[in-house]
GROMACS .gro file of C-alpha atoms in nm:
model
  184
    1MET     CA    1  -1.730  -3.347  -5.454
    2GLN     CA    2  -1.662  -3.524  -5.163
    3GLU     CA    3  -1.326  -3.479  -5.091
    4ALA     CA    4  -1.335  -3.054  -5.208
    5SER     CA    5  -1.635  -2.970  -4.896
    6GLY     CA    6  -1.368  -3.197  -4.667
    7PHE     CA    7  -1.052  -2.972  -4.864
    8ALA     CA    8  -1.229  -2.671  -4.801
    9LEU     CA    9  -1.348  -2.787  -4.432
   10GLY     CA   10  -0.991  -2.885  -4.336
   11GLY     CA   11  -0.888  -2.523  -4.477
   12VAL     CA   12  -1.081  -2.367  -4.320
   13GLY     CA   13  -1.026  -2.538  -3.939
   14LEU     CA   14  -0.683  -2.457  -3.988
   15ALA     CA   15  -0.718  -2.097  -4.080
   16LEU     CA   16  -0.971  -2.076  -3.775
   17LEU     CA   17  -0.722  -2.307  -3.546
   18GLY     CA   18  -0.391  -2.031  -3.710
   19TYR     CA   19  -0.596  -1.723  -3.581
   20GLY     CA   20  -0.715  -1.858  -3.250
   21LEU     CA   21  -0.343  -1.916  -3.231
   22PHE     CA   22  -0.234  -1.571  -3.344
   23SER     CA   23  -0.488  -1.500  -3.052
   24ALA     CA   24  -0.349  -1.660  -2.734
   25PHE     CA   25   0.008  -1.580  -2.853
   26VAL     CA   26   0.046  -1.231  -3.070
   27SER     CA   27  -0.205  -1.018  -3.031
   28GLY     CA   28  -0.429  -1.091  -2.749
   29PRO     CA   29  -0.141  -1.015  -2.433
   30GLU     CA   30  -0.016  -0.740  -2.698
   31LEU     CA   31  -0.429  -0.600  -2.607
   32GLY     CA   32  -0.331  -0.656  -2.333
   33GLN     CA   33   0.005  -0.461  -2.252
   34ARG     CA   34  -0.194  -0.176  -2.460
   35THR     CA   35  -0.535  -0.214  -2.231
   36ILE     CA   36  -0.280  -0.181  -1.906
   37ASP     CA   37  -0.059   0.098  -2.019
   38ALA     CA   38  -0.419   0.278  -2.101
   39MET     CA   39  -0.526   0.267  -1.772
   40ASN     CA   40  -0.175   0.456  -1.631
   41TRP     CA   41  -0.116   0.115  -1.444
   42SER     CA   42   0.257   0.181  -1.395
   43GLU     CA   43   0.216   0.510  -1.241
   44ASN     CA   44  -0.078   0.470  -1.061
   45CYS     CA   45   0.084   0.140  -0.887
   46GLU     CA   46   0.450   0.297  -0.800
   47THR     CA   47   0.221   0.588  -0.583
   48ALA     CA   48   0.039   0.398  -0.419
   49ILE     CA   49   0.314   0.170  -0.304
   50ALA     CA   50   0.542   0.502  -0.214
   51ARG     CA   51   0.190   0.648  -0.032
   52GLN     CA   52   0.158   0.333   0.146
   53ALA     CA   53   0.527   0.303   0.251
   54GLU     CA   54   0.566   0.663   0.350
   55PRO     CA   55   0.588   0.671   0.731
   56GLU     CA   56   0.342   0.835   0.886
   57PRO     CA   57   0.425   1.107   1.098
   58ARG     CA   58   0.402   1.067   1.455
   59ALA     CA   59   0.231   1.368   1.650
   60PRO     CA   60   0.484   1.437   1.956
   61ALA     CA   61   0.352   1.325   2.327
   62ALA     CA   62   0.125   1.521   2.459
   63ILE     CA   63   0.284   1.651   2.752
   64SER     CA   64   0.067   1.878   2.973
   65ARG     CA   65   0.292   2.240   3.082
   66GLY     CA   66   0.158   2.382   3.343
   67SER     CA   67   0.185   2.416   3.749
   68VAL     CA   68   0.217   2.026   3.933
   69ASP     CA   69   0.064   2.146   4.270
   70VAL     CA   70   0.333   1.868   4.444
   71CYS     CA   71   0.169   1.935   4.783
   72ARG     CA   72  -0.157   1.782   4.683
   73ILE     CA   73  -0.030   1.508   4.502
   74ALA     CA   74   0.156   1.385   4.831
   75PHE     CA   75  -0.060   1.479   5.098
   76SER     CA   76  -0.377   1.430   4.927
   77LEU     CA   77  -0.353   1.054   5.163
   78TYR     CA   78  -0.358   1.319   5.457
   79GLY     CA   79  -0.711   1.438   5.415
   80GLN     CA   80  -0.843   1.759   5.492
   81ARG     CA   81  -0.580   1.793   5.721
   82GLY     CA   82  -0.305   1.780   5.371
   83GLU     CA   83  -0.475   2.009   5.205
   84GLN     CA   84  -0.485   2.280   5.472
   85TYR     CA   85  -0.139   2.225   5.496
   86CYS     CA   86  -0.125   2.283   5.192
   87ASP     CA   87  -0.343   2.575   5.127
   88MET     CA   88  -0.092   2.749   5.441
   89HIS     CA   89   0.216   2.673   5.314
   90GLY     CA   90   0.100   2.586   4.885
   91ALA     CA   91   0.366   2.393   4.774
   92THR     CA   92   0.362   2.482   4.323
   93ILE     CA   93   0.629   2.365   4.096
   94ASN     CA   94   0.616   2.536   3.748
   95GLY     CA   95   0.961   2.598   3.636
   96GLY     CA   96   1.059   2.275   3.742
   97VAL     CA   97   0.864   2.056   3.551
   98ASP     CA   98   0.896   2.213   3.216
   99ASP     CA   99   1.251   2.138   3.170
  100LEU     CA  100   1.175   1.830   3.386
  101LEU     CA  101   0.926   1.792   3.056
  102ASP     CA  102   1.218   1.893   2.795
  103THR     CA  103   1.417   1.646   2.911
  104ALA     CA  104   1.141   1.433   2.885
  105GLY     CA  105   1.137   1.495   2.550
  106SER     CA  106   1.434   1.482   2.426
  107LEU     CA  107   1.485   1.066   2.530
  108VAL     CA  108   1.174   1.036   2.329
  109ASP     CA  109   1.323   1.170   2.027
  110ILE     CA  110   1.663   0.981   2.133
  111VAL     CA  111   1.471   0.683   2.176
  112GLU     CA  112   1.241   0.692   1.891
  113ALA     CA  113   1.555   0.855   1.614
  114PRO     CA  114   1.649   0.474   1.508
  115ALA     CA  115   1.308   0.367   1.450
  116ARG     CA  116   1.220   0.666   1.238
  117ALA     CA  117   1.548   0.615   1.061
  118ALA     CA  118   1.433   0.243   0.987
  119ARG     CA  119   1.045   0.359   0.874
  120GLN     CA  120   1.229   0.621   0.605
  121ALA     CA  121   1.451   0.308   0.477
  122LEU     CA  122   1.203   0.145   0.420
  123ALA     CA  123   1.012   0.374   0.284
  124ALA     CA  124   1.259   0.443   0.023
  125GLN     CA  125   1.312   0.023  -0.017
  126ALA     CA  126   0.956   0.031  -0.111
  127ALA     CA  127   0.946   0.298  -0.337
  128ALA     CA  128   1.318   0.153  -0.526
  129ASP     CA  129   1.094  -0.161  -0.570
  130ALA     CA  130   0.751  -0.005  -0.698
  131PRO     CA  131   0.868  -0.063  -1.050
  132ASN     CA  132   1.001  -0.452  -1.072
  133ARG     CA  133   0.656  -0.509  -0.817
  134CYS     CA  134   0.386  -0.376  -1.079
  135ALA     CA  135   0.498  -0.528  -1.381
  136CYS     CA  136   0.579  -0.823  -1.176
  137ALA     CA  137   0.147  -0.806  -1.165
  138ALA     CA  138   0.081  -0.662  -1.511
  139THR     CA  139   0.311  -0.925  -1.632
  140GLN     CA  140   0.125  -1.176  -1.409
  141VAL     CA  141  -0.235  -1.105  -1.497
  142LEU     CA  142  -0.155  -1.111  -1.852
  143SER     CA  143   0.011  -1.448  -1.773
  144ASP     CA  144  -0.302  -1.633  -1.616
  145GLU     CA  145  -0.515  -1.443  -1.817
  146ARG     CA  146  -0.395  -1.518  -2.180
  147LEU     CA  147  -0.702  -1.698  -2.272
  148SER     CA  148  -0.977  -1.346  -2.190
  149PHE     CA  149  -0.718  -1.135  -2.394
  150ALA     CA  150  -0.721  -1.386  -2.668
  151LEU     CA  151  -1.147  -1.413  -2.763
  152TYR     CA  152  -1.126  -1.037  -2.659
  153ALA     CA  153  -0.838  -0.920  -2.946
  154GLY     CA  154  -0.960  -1.242  -3.193
  155SER     CA  155  -1.285  -1.099  -3.156
  156ALA     CA  156  -1.185  -0.787  -3.288
  157ARG     CA  157  -1.306  -0.633  -2.856
  158LEU     CA  158  -1.703  -0.696  -2.936
  159ILE     CA  159  -1.668  -1.026  -2.655
  160THR     CA  160  -1.594  -0.880  -2.383
  161PRO     CA  161  -1.497  -1.163  -2.089
  162PRO     CA  162  -1.523  -1.138  -1.704
  163ALA     CA  163  -1.178  -1.065  -1.639
  164ILE     CA  164  -1.086  -0.805  -1.855
  165ASP     CA  165  -1.367  -0.611  -1.699
  166THR     CA  166  -1.194  -0.689  -1.309
  167LEU     CA  167  -0.846  -0.584  -1.495
  168GLN     CA  168  -0.774  -0.273  -1.223
  169SER     CA  169  -0.909  -0.537  -0.960
  170GLN     CA  170  -0.676  -0.857  -1.014
  171LEU     CA  171  -0.399  -0.631  -1.128
  172ARG     CA  172  -0.471  -0.498  -0.706
  173VAL     CA  173  -0.456  -0.895  -0.663
  174ALA     CA  174  -0.138  -0.992  -0.864
  175LEU     CA  175   0.030  -0.698  -0.735
  176SER     CA  176   0.024  -0.837  -0.347
  177SER     CA  177   0.050  -1.225  -0.417
  178PRO     CA  178   0.349  -1.335  -0.300
  179TYR     CA  179   0.533  -1.315  -0.552
  180CYS     CA  180   0.548  -1.014  -0.668
  181ALA     CA  181   0.555  -0.894  -0.271
  182MET     CA  182   0.870  -1.030  -0.324
  183GLU     CA  183   0.994  -0.859  -0.617
  184GLY     CA  184   1.251  -0.634  -0.632
   0.00000   0.00000   0.00000
């Protein structure tokens, strides 16, 4: 009789071991992948990476386009006599300053063009690498949390480990990890 109960306990233990292994290596990762897919992780991740990599539009340099009182600037050192001279002769420049400011604006555009092109190239590269980085993060979380997903699947979703509750933040952490940051 004792042999029969030992055999039964051994059979139950073997069945539990098989169920645990099945949960850890088959149903857990499958459930984890389906959970990540249900969150639309790939689409949201790729959109976030593309948005983050977009170069910020830069406002053109604020250049004042008005008249410049050259006389007051030049003769302010002479105090009241300088002001009297300017009042008498007046030396305000209008047209020449606008031309000068247009030239300065063109030079700024020429100088910033390579940097702008580099920012756009980096944004395009980041958008192209986004699917690989997002898949890397999902794979890393599935691998790191295999036992949590196994418990979640093995309990028929009755037990929800903390790793499952914080899945979104874990995916973000994995995405910014050095391993997935270099992916692409």
